């Protein structure tokens, strides 16, 4: 006998299988600019991370020996990383983001034209849980399938989060608060020495 959550997942799988790519029209709904705050968060917030946090970031994020991690100076802001670097947040790592970014997440971000650093931390645990369910039901981890299940919502200027589309709410337990997201940023780039051929 199947549990209610299993039957909900199964019915969602069936709806994806029967959906036509042609019927997927339009862009995700985003609020109008006048509905958003007037001062972007990234012009006000400075990182609260310290140099002593770098080993923790490297260990939890899987960056040891592959990426260079830099903590912003007090006058640096998240929206202006040094050349070659990208901005990420400790909260994203705590919610499941690892480096190198999983291919299905990178493909999804390309599809929705967002940088992985623009997704709120909860988006990573949501996508990873969804990946487990889709893999269990032998559905491909491709943008088309993901777009049948999620919608992109604006959190603020330059920040977005993912939520369930329609009544597909079978992933639960994700924290809903994004508080503190902006205050723990760091800059990251691939270490060029890790790219060299070891011949």
PDB file of C-alpha atoms in Angstrom:
ATOM      1  CA  UNK A   1       0.000   0.000   0.000  1.00  0.00           C
ATOM      2  CA  UNK A   2       1.428   3.366  -0.926  1.00  0.00           C
ATOM      3  CA  UNK A   3       1.621   6.277   1.462  1.00  0.00           C
ATOM      4  CA  UNK A   4      -0.084   9.598   0.608  1.00  0.00           C
ATOM      5  CA  UNK A   5       3.300  11.181  -0.163  1.00  0.00           C
ATOM      6  CA  UNK A   6       4.257   8.293  -2.483  1.00  0.00           C
ATOM      7  CA  UNK A   7       1.005   8.599  -4.436  1.00  0.00           C
ATOM      8  CA  UNK A   8       1.497  12.383  -4.659  1.00  0.00           C
ATOM      9  CA  UNK A   9       4.986  11.877  -6.095  1.00  0.00           C
ATOM     10  CA  UNK A  10       3.697   9.187  -8.477  1.00  0.00           C
ATOM     11  CA  UNK A  11       0.900  11.420  -9.773  1.00  0.00           C
ATOM     12  CA  UNK A  12       3.415  14.217 -10.301  1.00  0.00           C
ATOM     13  CA  UNK A  13       5.691  11.839 -12.217  1.00  0.00           C
ATOM     14  CA  UNK A  14       2.751  10.860 -14.430  1.00  0.00           C
ATOM     15  CA  UNK A  15       1.876  14.514 -15.065  1.00  0.00           C
ATOM     16  CA  UNK A  16       5.462  15.201 -16.150  1.00  0.00           C
ATOM     17  CA  UNK A  17       5.433  12.202 -18.469  1.00  0.00           C
ATOM     18  CA  UNK A  18       2.200  13.396 -20.089  1.00  0.00           C
ATOM     19  CA  UNK A  19       3.170  17.088 -20.324  1.00  0.00           C
ATOM     20  CA  UNK A  20       4.004  18.381 -23.751  1.00  0.00           C
ATOM     21  CA  UNK A  21       7.097  20.583 -24.178  1.00  0.00           C
ATOM     22  CA  UNK A  22       4.988  22.784 -26.462  1.00  0.00           C
ATOM     23  CA  UNK A  23       2.525  23.529 -23.653  1.00  0.00           C
ATOM     24  CA  UNK A  24       5.293  25.034 -21.528  1.00  0.00           C
ATOM     25  CA  UNK A  25       4.944  28.651 -22.552  1.00  0.00           C
ATOM     26  CA  UNK A  26       5.755  31.887 -20.820  1.00  0.00           C
ATOM     27  CA  UNK A  27       8.307  32.960 -18.269  1.00  0.00           C
ATOM     28  CA  UNK A  28       8.178  32.430 -14.509  1.00  0.00           C
ATOM     29  CA  UNK A  29       6.212  35.104 -12.684  1.00  0.00           C
ATOM     30  CA  UNK A  30       8.345  37.767 -11.038  1.00  0.00           C
ATOM     31  CA  UNK A  31       7.119  40.840  -9.146  1.00  0.00           C
ATOM     32  CA  UNK A  32       7.251  44.250 -10.739  1.00  0.00           C
ATOM     33  CA  UNK A  33      10.291  46.422  -9.881  1.00  0.00           C
ATOM     34  CA  UNK A  34       8.122  48.853  -7.880  1.00  0.00           C
ATOM     35  CA  UNK A  35       7.181  45.974  -5.557  1.00  0.00           C
ATOM     36  CA  UNK A  36      10.815  45.472  -4.550  1.00  0.00           C
ATOM     37  CA  UNK A  37      12.920  47.394  -2.000  1.00  0.00           C
ATOM     38  CA  UNK A  38      14.482  50.604  -3.344  1.00  0.00           C
ATOM     39  CA  UNK A  39      18.007  50.062  -1.986  1.00  0.00           C
ATOM     40  CA  UNK A  40      19.660  46.831  -3.098  1.00  0.00           C
ATOM     41  CA  UNK A  41      20.828  44.714  -0.152  1.00  0.00           C
ATOM     42  CA  UNK A  42      24.224  44.191  -1.753  1.00  0.00           C
ATOM     43  CA  UNK A  43      25.098  47.888  -1.487  1.00  0.00           C
ATOM     44  CA  UNK A  44      24.510  47.889   2.270  1.00  0.00           C
ATOM     45  CA  UNK A  45      25.750  44.537   3.586  1.00  0.00           C
ATOM     46  CA  UNK A  46      29.329  43.590   4.305  1.00  0.00           C
ATOM     47  CA  UNK A  47      30.461  40.034   5.011  1.00  0.00           C
ATOM     48  CA  UNK A  48      30.703  38.937   8.638  1.00  0.00           C
ATOM     49  CA  UNK A  49      32.943  35.980   7.775  1.00  0.00           C
ATOM     50  CA  UNK A  50      36.538  35.965   9.037  1.00  0.00           C
ATOM     51  CA  UNK A  51      39.771  34.499   7.726  1.00  0.00           C
ATOM     52  CA  UNK A  52      39.349  31.700  10.274  1.00  0.00           C
ATOM     53  CA  UNK A  53      36.183  30.635   8.374  1.00  0.00           C
ATOM     54  CA  UNK A  54      38.109  29.758   5.181  1.00  0.00           C
ATOM     55  CA  UNK A  55      39.053  26.187   6.289  1.00  0.00           C
ATOM     56  CA  UNK A  56      35.399  25.524   7.212  1.00  0.00           C
ATOM     57  CA  UNK A  57      34.215  26.813   3.814  1.00  0.00           C
ATOM     58  CA  UNK A  58      36.808  24.661   2.030  1.00  0.00           C
ATOM     59  CA  UNK A  59      35.944  21.520   3.981  1.00  0.00           C
ATOM     60  CA  UNK A  60      32.141  21.817   3.876  1.00  0.00           C
ATOM     61  CA  UNK A  61      32.044  23.082   0.287  1.00  0.00           C
ATOM     62  CA  UNK A  62      34.441  20.473  -1.076  1.00  0.00           C
ATOM     63  CA  UNK A  63      36.852  23.113  -2.361  1.00  0.00           C
ATOM     64  CA  UNK A  64      40.101  21.863  -0.772  1.00  0.00           C
ATOM     65  CA  UNK A  65      42.882  22.005  -3.366  1.00  0.00           C
ATOM     66  CA  UNK A  66      40.529  22.952  -6.212  1.00  0.00           C
ATOM     67  CA  UNK A  67      39.316  26.474  -5.472  1.00  0.00           C
ATOM     68  CA  UNK A  68      40.619  29.685  -3.991  1.00  0.00           C
ATOM     69  CA  UNK A  69      38.418  31.163  -1.252  1.00  0.00           C
ATOM     70  CA  UNK A  70      38.682  34.843  -0.300  1.00  0.00           C
ATOM     71  CA  UNK A  71      36.804  36.665   2.463  1.00  0.00           C
ATOM     72  CA  UNK A  72      35.709  40.175   1.375  1.00  0.00           C
ATOM     73  CA  UNK A  73      37.345  43.181   3.036  1.00  0.00           C
ATOM     74  CA  UNK A  74      34.982  45.505   4.946  1.00  0.00           C
ATOM     75  CA  UNK A  75      34.778  47.882   1.959  1.00  0.00           C
ATOM     76  CA  UNK A  76      34.045  45.092  -0.585  1.00  0.00           C
ATOM     77  CA  UNK A  77      30.493  44.078  -1.466  1.00  0.00           C
ATOM     78  CA  UNK A  78      28.947  40.851  -2.729  1.00  0.00           C
ATOM     79  CA  UNK A  79      27.940  42.314  -6.093  1.00  0.00           C
ATOM     80  CA  UNK A  80      31.528  43.291  -6.956  1.00  0.00           C
ATOM     81  CA  UNK A  81      33.788  40.266  -6.565  1.00  0.00           C
ATOM     82  CA  UNK A  82      37.447  40.580  -7.610  1.00  0.00           C
ATOM     83  CA  UNK A  83      38.206  39.675 -11.252  1.00  0.00           C
ATOM     84  CA  UNK A  84      37.783  35.950 -11.891  1.00  0.00           C
ATOM     85  CA  UNK A  85      35.859  35.329  -8.652  1.00  0.00           C
ATOM     86  CA  UNK A  86      32.182  34.578  -8.016  1.00  0.00           C
ATOM     87  CA  UNK A  87      30.201  35.413  -4.895  1.00  0.00           C
ATOM     88  CA  UNK A  88      28.686  32.652  -2.782  1.00  0.00           C
ATOM     89  CA  UNK A  89      27.274  32.453   0.728  1.00  0.00           C
ATOM     90  CA  UNK A  90      28.000  30.212   3.705  1.00  0.00           C
ATOM     91  CA  UNK A  91      24.249  29.587   4.002  1.00  0.00           C
ATOM     92  CA  UNK A  92      24.275  28.035   0.512  1.00  0.00           C
ATOM     93  CA  UNK A  93      26.928  25.537   1.615  1.00  0.00           C
ATOM     94  CA  UNK A  94      24.975  24.776   4.788  1.00  0.00           C
ATOM     95  CA  UNK A  95      21.932  23.960   2.627  1.00  0.00           C
ATOM     96  CA  UNK A  96      23.784  21.515   0.361  1.00  0.00           C
ATOM     97  CA  UNK A  97      25.745  23.439  -2.289  1.00  0.00           C
ATOM     98  CA  UNK A  98      29.072  21.790  -3.136  1.00  0.00           C
ATOM     99  CA  UNK A  99      31.828  22.642  -5.572  1.00  0.00           C
ATOM    100  CA  UNK A 100      32.107  21.833  -8.362  1.00  0.00           C
ATOM    101  CA  UNK A 101      28.407  22.613  -8.723  1.00  0.00           C
ATOM    102  CA  UNK A 102      26.405  19.512  -9.758  1.00  0.00           C
ATOM    103  CA  UNK A 103      25.812  19.450 -13.520  1.00  0.00           C
ATOM    104  CA  UNK A 104      22.029  19.361 -13.271  1.00  0.00           C
ATOM    105  CA  UNK A 105      22.048  22.509 -11.089  1.00  0.00           C
ATOM    106  CA  UNK A 106      24.443  24.270 -13.487  1.00  0.00           C
ATOM    107  CA  UNK A 107      22.238  23.306 -16.469  1.00  0.00           C
ATOM    108  CA  UNK A 108      19.114  24.480 -14.627  1.00  0.00           C
ATOM    109  CA  UNK A 109      20.742  27.835 -13.773  1.00  0.00           C
ATOM    110  CA  UNK A 110      21.779  28.306 -17.416  1.00  0.00           C
ATOM    111  CA  UNK A 111      18.203  27.507 -18.479  1.00  0.00           C
ATOM    112  CA  UNK A 112      16.703  30.149 -16.157  1.00  0.00           C
ATOM    113  CA  UNK A 113      19.541  32.623 -16.922  1.00  0.00           C
ATOM    114  CA  UNK A 114      20.683  32.981 -13.312  1.00  0.00           C
ATOM    115  CA  UNK A 115      24.050  32.525 -11.677  1.00  0.00           C
ATOM    116  CA  UNK A 116      24.121  29.773  -9.029  1.00  0.00           C
ATOM    117  CA  UNK A 117      25.187  32.473  -6.569  1.00  0.00           C
ATOM    118  CA  UNK A 118      21.836  34.253  -7.110  1.00  0.00           C
ATOM    119  CA  UNK A 119      19.823  31.349  -5.681  1.00  0.00           C
ATOM    120  CA  UNK A 120      18.836  31.514  -2.021  1.00  0.00           C
ATOM    121  CA  UNK A 121      20.304  28.760   0.188  1.00  0.00           C
ATOM    122  CA  UNK A 122      17.005  26.869   0.497  1.00  0.00           C
ATOM    123  CA  UNK A 123      17.032  26.414  -3.283  1.00  0.00           C
ATOM    124  CA  UNK A 124      19.944  23.973  -3.025  1.00  0.00           C
ATOM    125  CA  UNK A 125      18.366  21.649  -0.477  1.00  0.00           C
ATOM    126  CA  UNK A 126      15.135  21.847  -2.511  1.00  0.00           C
ATOM    127  CA  UNK A 127      16.910  20.906  -5.770  1.00  0.00           C
ATOM    128  CA  UNK A 128      18.905  18.115  -4.128  1.00  0.00           C
ATOM    129  CA  UNK A 129      15.775  16.594  -2.560  1.00  0.00           C
ATOM    130  CA  UNK A 130      14.012  16.876  -5.906  1.00  0.00           C
ATOM    131  CA  UNK A 131      16.975  15.153  -7.599  1.00  0.00           C
ATOM    132  CA  UNK A 132      16.659  12.196  -5.216  1.00  0.00           C
ATOM    133  CA  UNK A 133      12.929  11.855  -5.957  1.00  0.00           C
ATOM    134  CA  UNK A 134      13.380  12.199  -9.715  1.00  0.00           C
ATOM    135  CA  UNK A 135      16.212   9.660  -9.728  1.00  0.00           C
ATOM    136  CA  UNK A 136      14.109   7.225  -7.715  1.00  0.00           C
ATOM    137  CA  UNK A 137      11.327   7.523 -10.305  1.00  0.00           C
ATOM    138  CA  UNK A 138      13.895   7.297 -13.123  1.00  0.00           C
ATOM    139  CA  UNK A 139      13.110  10.742 -14.509  1.00  0.00           C
ATOM    140  CA  UNK A 140      15.948  12.706 -16.113  1.00  0.00           C
ATOM    141  CA  UNK A 141      17.520  15.591 -14.213  1.00  0.00           C
ATOM    142  CA  UNK A 142      17.037  18.086 -17.038  1.00  0.00           C
ATOM    143  CA  UNK A 143      15.737  21.669 -16.998  1.00  0.00           C
ATOM    144  CA  UNK A 144      12.468  20.735 -18.743  1.00  0.00           C
ATOM    145  CA  UNK A 145      11.495  18.285 -15.983  1.00  0.00           C
ATOM    146  CA  UNK A 146      12.595  20.666 -13.208  1.00  0.00           C
ATOM    147  CA  UNK A 147      10.572  23.522 -14.727  1.00  0.00           C
ATOM    148  CA  UNK A 148       7.436  21.353 -14.509  1.00  0.00           C
ATOM    149  CA  UNK A 149       7.868  21.175 -10.733  1.00  0.00           C
ATOM    150  CA  UNK A 150       9.365  24.481  -9.581  1.00  0.00           C
ATOM    151  CA  UNK A 151       8.765  28.162  -9.962  1.00  0.00           C
ATOM    152  CA  UNK A 152      11.305  30.930  -9.569  1.00  0.00           C
ATOM    153  CA  UNK A 153      10.427  33.782  -7.238  1.00  0.00           C
ATOM    154  CA  UNK A 154      12.293  37.002  -6.596  1.00  0.00           C
ATOM    155  CA  UNK A 155      13.636  37.421  -3.076  1.00  0.00           C
ATOM    156  CA  UNK A 156      14.981  40.905  -3.754  1.00  0.00           C
ATOM    157  CA  UNK A 157      17.252  42.658  -6.244  1.00  0.00           C
ATOM    158  CA  UNK A 158      19.548  40.014  -7.706  1.00  0.00           C
ATOM    159  CA  UNK A 159      18.325  37.171  -5.433  1.00  0.00           C
ATOM    160  CA  UNK A 160      15.845  34.405  -6.239  1.00  0.00           C
ATOM    161  CA  UNK A 161      14.425  31.308  -4.611  1.00  0.00           C
ATOM    162  CA  UNK A 162      12.638  28.215  -5.815  1.00  0.00           C
ATOM    163  CA  UNK A 163       9.263  26.992  -4.648  1.00  0.00           C
ATOM    164  CA  UNK A 164       6.766  24.312  -5.599  1.00  0.00           C
ATOM    165  CA  UNK A 165       4.774  24.874  -8.747  1.00  0.00           C
ATOM    166  CA  UNK A 166       1.047  24.493  -8.231  1.00  0.00           C
ATOM    167  CA  UNK A 167       0.110  21.702  -5.846  1.00  0.00           C
ATOM    168  CA  UNK A 168       3.388  19.771  -6.217  1.00  0.00           C
ATOM    169  CA  UNK A 169       4.304  20.249  -2.556  1.00  0.00           C
ATOM    170  CA  UNK A 170       5.870  16.897  -1.737  1.00  0.00           C
ATOM    171  CA  UNK A 171       9.200  18.318  -0.504  1.00  0.00           C
ATOM    172  CA  UNK A 172       8.740  19.689   2.983  1.00  0.00           C
ATOM    173  CA  UNK A 173      10.854  20.692   5.939  1.00  0.00           C
ATOM    174  CA  UNK A 174      12.972  23.343   4.239  1.00  0.00           C
ATOM    175  CA  UNK A 175      13.550  26.407   6.429  1.00  0.00           C
ATOM    176  CA  UNK A 176      11.554  29.298   5.012  1.00  0.00           C
ATOM    177  CA  UNK A 177      13.674  32.102   6.426  1.00  0.00           C
ATOM    178  CA  UNK A 178      16.401  33.693   4.335  1.00  0.00           C
ATOM    179  CA  UNK A 179      17.564  35.807   7.282  1.00  0.00           C
ATOM    180  CA  UNK A 180      21.314  36.246   7.452  1.00  0.00           C
ATOM    181  CA  UNK A 181      21.878  35.155   3.846  1.00  0.00           C
ATOM    182  CA  UNK A 182      23.568  38.362   2.799  1.00  0.00           C
ATOM    183  CA  UNK A 183      25.922  38.758   5.738  1.00  0.00           C
ATOM    184  CA  UNK A 184      28.112  35.667   5.189  1.00  0.00           C
ATOM    185  CA  UNK A 185      29.422  35.988   1.651  1.00  0.00           C
ATOM    186  CA  UNK A 186      32.772  34.886   0.279  1.00  0.00           C
ATOM    187  CA  UNK A 187      34.491  35.005  -3.099  1.00  0.00           C
ATOM    188  CA  UNK A 188      35.458  31.823  -4.916  1.00  0.00           C
ATOM    189  CA  UNK A 189      37.387  30.925  -8.064  1.00  0.00           C
ATOM    190  CA  UNK A 190      38.884  27.746  -9.436  1.00  0.00           C
ATOM    191  CA  UNK A 191      42.548  27.386  -8.531  1.00  0.00           C
ATOM    192  CA  UNK A 192      44.476  27.510 -11.820  1.00  0.00           C
ATOM    193  CA  UNK A 193      47.040  25.049 -10.424  1.00  0.00           C
ATOM    194  CA  UNK A 194      44.288  22.417 -10.081  1.00  0.00           C
ATOM    195  CA  UNK A 195      43.541  22.741 -13.814  1.00  0.00           C
ATOM    196  CA  UNK A 196      47.096  21.945 -14.945  1.00  0.00           C
ATOM    197  CA  UNK A 197      47.719  18.566 -16.530  1.00  0.00           C
ATOM    198  CA  UNK A 198      49.580  16.204 -14.215  1.00  0.00           C
ATOM    199  CA  UNK A 199      51.445  14.382 -17.003  1.00  0.00           C
TER     200      UNK A 199
END
